[in-house]
């Protein structure tokens, strides 16, 4: 016996699921912030750590291309 869900119930279920996921995302964001703060209290630079995390997410080829362009721009501006 198959039970069908009304459109109203289906919408409510989607909304409740999104709300739970947003709450989980907030919790994860809080955990990440706390981890950066902990690292900062140990003497690490959170700003640089964020850049490293961003770099590690990149594909190696994309990272190499970005670094080559950055080196070119730095050389053009005499930033060595």
PDB file of C-alpha atoms in Angstrom:
ATOM      1  CA  UNK A   1       0.000   0.000   0.000  1.00  0.00           C
ATOM      2  CA  UNK A   2       1.702   3.162  -1.251  1.00  0.00           C
ATOM      3  CA  UNK A   3       1.066   6.391   0.589  1.00  0.00           C
ATOM      4  CA  UNK A   4       1.260   9.606  -1.399  1.00  0.00           C
ATOM      5  CA  UNK A   5       2.390  12.854   0.142  1.00  0.00           C
ATOM      6  CA  UNK A   6       0.424  15.989  -0.599  1.00  0.00           C
ATOM      7  CA  UNK A   7       2.197  18.926  -2.210  1.00  0.00           C
ATOM      8  CA  UNK A   8       1.778  20.903   1.025  1.00  0.00           C
ATOM      9  CA  UNK A   9       3.373  18.147   3.093  1.00  0.00           C
ATOM     10  CA  UNK A  10       6.181  17.720   0.587  1.00  0.00           C
ATOM     11  CA  UNK A  11       6.912  21.456   0.670  1.00  0.00           C
ATOM     12  CA  UNK A  12       6.893  21.445   4.485  1.00  0.00           C
ATOM     13  CA  UNK A  13       9.340  18.512   4.512  1.00  0.00           C
ATOM     14  CA  UNK A  14      11.680  20.323   2.115  1.00  0.00           C
ATOM     15  CA  UNK A  15      11.561  23.488   4.219  1.00  0.00           C
ATOM     16  CA  UNK A  16      12.229  21.565   7.442  1.00  0.00           C
ATOM     17  CA  UNK A  17      15.150  19.736   5.822  1.00  0.00           C
ATOM     18  CA  UNK A  18      16.646  23.017   4.594  1.00  0.00           C
ATOM     19  CA  UNK A  19      16.258  24.509   8.063  1.00  0.00           C
ATOM     20  CA  UNK A  20      18.068  21.544   9.646  1.00  0.00           C
ATOM     21  CA  UNK A  21      20.871  21.768   7.078  1.00  0.00           C
ATOM     22  CA  UNK A  22      21.254  25.517   7.638  1.00  0.00           C
ATOM     23  CA  UNK A  23      21.487  24.920  11.390  1.00  0.00           C
ATOM     24  CA  UNK A  24      24.168  22.258  10.787  1.00  0.00           C
ATOM     25  CA  UNK A  25      26.031  24.652   8.474  1.00  0.00           C
ATOM     26  CA  UNK A  26      25.944  27.323  11.193  1.00  0.00           C
ATOM     27  CA  UNK A  27      27.373  24.808  13.647  1.00  0.00           C
ATOM     28  CA  UNK A  28      30.168  23.864  11.251  1.00  0.00           C
ATOM     29  CA  UNK A  29      30.927  27.537  10.554  1.00  0.00           C
ATOM     30  CA  UNK A  30      31.138  28.137  14.310  1.00  0.00           C
ATOM     31  CA  UNK A  31      33.522  25.172  14.666  1.00  0.00           C
ATOM     32  CA  UNK A  32      35.724  26.500  11.855  1.00  0.00           C
ATOM     33  CA  UNK A  33      35.828  29.968  13.423  1.00  0.00           C
ATOM     34  CA  UNK A  34      36.702  28.448  16.797  1.00  0.00           C
ATOM     35  CA  UNK A  35      39.521  26.443  15.181  1.00  0.00           C
ATOM     36  CA  UNK A  36      40.986  29.564  13.554  1.00  0.00           C
ATOM     37  CA  UNK A  37      40.753  31.375  16.893  1.00  0.00           C
ATOM     38  CA  UNK A  38      42.490  28.503  18.655  1.00  0.00           C
ATOM     39  CA  UNK A  39      45.262  28.494  16.052  1.00  0.00           C
ATOM     40  CA  UNK A  40      45.588  32.285  16.423  1.00  0.00           C
ATOM     41  CA  UNK A  41      45.937  31.906  20.186  1.00  0.00           C
ATOM     42  CA  UNK A  42      48.834  29.524  19.508  1.00  0.00           C
ATOM     43  CA  UNK A  43      50.592  32.165  17.389  1.00  0.00           C
ATOM     44  CA  UNK A  44      49.442  31.206  13.897  1.00  0.00           C
ATOM     45  CA  UNK A  45      48.174  33.790  11.415  1.00  0.00           C
ATOM     46  CA  UNK A  46      44.542  32.957  10.658  1.00  0.00           C
ATOM     47  CA  UNK A  47      44.519  35.085   7.500  1.00  0.00           C
ATOM     48  CA  UNK A  48      47.427  33.117   6.040  1.00  0.00           C
ATOM     49  CA  UNK A  49      45.847  29.852   7.139  1.00  0.00           C
ATOM     50  CA  UNK A  50      42.661  30.779   5.235  1.00  0.00           C
ATOM     51  CA  UNK A  51      44.766  31.419   2.130  1.00  0.00           C
ATOM     52  CA  UNK A  52      46.455  28.024   2.516  1.00  0.00           C
ATOM     53  CA  UNK A  53      43.082  26.288   2.861  1.00  0.00           C
ATOM     54  CA  UNK A  54      41.881  28.071  -0.291  1.00  0.00           C
ATOM     55  CA  UNK A  55      45.051  27.041  -2.170  1.00  0.00           C
ATOM     56  CA  UNK A  56      44.723  23.412  -1.072  1.00  0.00           C
ATOM     57  CA  UNK A  57      41.180  23.304  -2.473  1.00  0.00           C
ATOM     58  CA  UNK A  58      42.438  24.288  -5.921  1.00  0.00           C
ATOM     59  CA  UNK A  59      43.462  21.854  -8.613  1.00  0.00           C
ATOM     60  CA  UNK A  60      47.286  21.767  -8.901  1.00  0.00           C
ATOM     61  CA  UNK A  61      47.214  23.127 -12.465  1.00  0.00           C
ATOM     62  CA  UNK A  62      44.950  26.027 -11.508  1.00  0.00           C
ATOM     63  CA  UNK A  63      47.132  26.831  -8.488  1.00  0.00           C
ATOM     64  CA  UNK A  64      50.316  26.791 -10.613  1.00  0.00           C
ATOM     65  CA  UNK A  65      48.688  29.048 -13.204  1.00  0.00           C
ATOM     66  CA  UNK A  66      47.557  31.500 -10.525  1.00  0.00           C
ATOM     67  CA  UNK A  67      51.013  31.528  -8.897  1.00  0.00           C
ATOM     68  CA  UNK A  68      52.682  32.154 -12.286  1.00  0.00           C
ATOM     69  CA  UNK A  69      50.398  35.110 -12.969  1.00  0.00           C
ATOM     70  CA  UNK A  70      50.965  36.439  -9.453  1.00  0.00           C
ATOM     71  CA  UNK A  71      54.751  36.183  -9.957  1.00  0.00           C
ATOM     72  CA  UNK A  72      54.442  38.047 -13.266  1.00  0.00           C
ATOM     73  CA  UNK A  73      52.423  40.843 -11.665  1.00  0.00           C
ATOM     74  CA  UNK A  74      54.791  41.088  -8.693  1.00  0.00           C
ATOM     75  CA  UNK A  75      57.803  41.300 -11.019  1.00  0.00           C
ATOM     76  CA  UNK A  76      56.093  44.007 -13.078  1.00  0.00           C
ATOM     77  CA  UNK A  77      55.540  46.033  -9.898  1.00  0.00           C
ATOM     78  CA  UNK A  78      59.036  45.436  -8.535  1.00  0.00           C
ATOM     79  CA  UNK A  79      57.815  43.322  -5.633  1.00  0.00           C
ATOM     80  CA  UNK A  80      60.489  40.807  -6.209  1.00  0.00           C
TER      81      UNK A  80
END
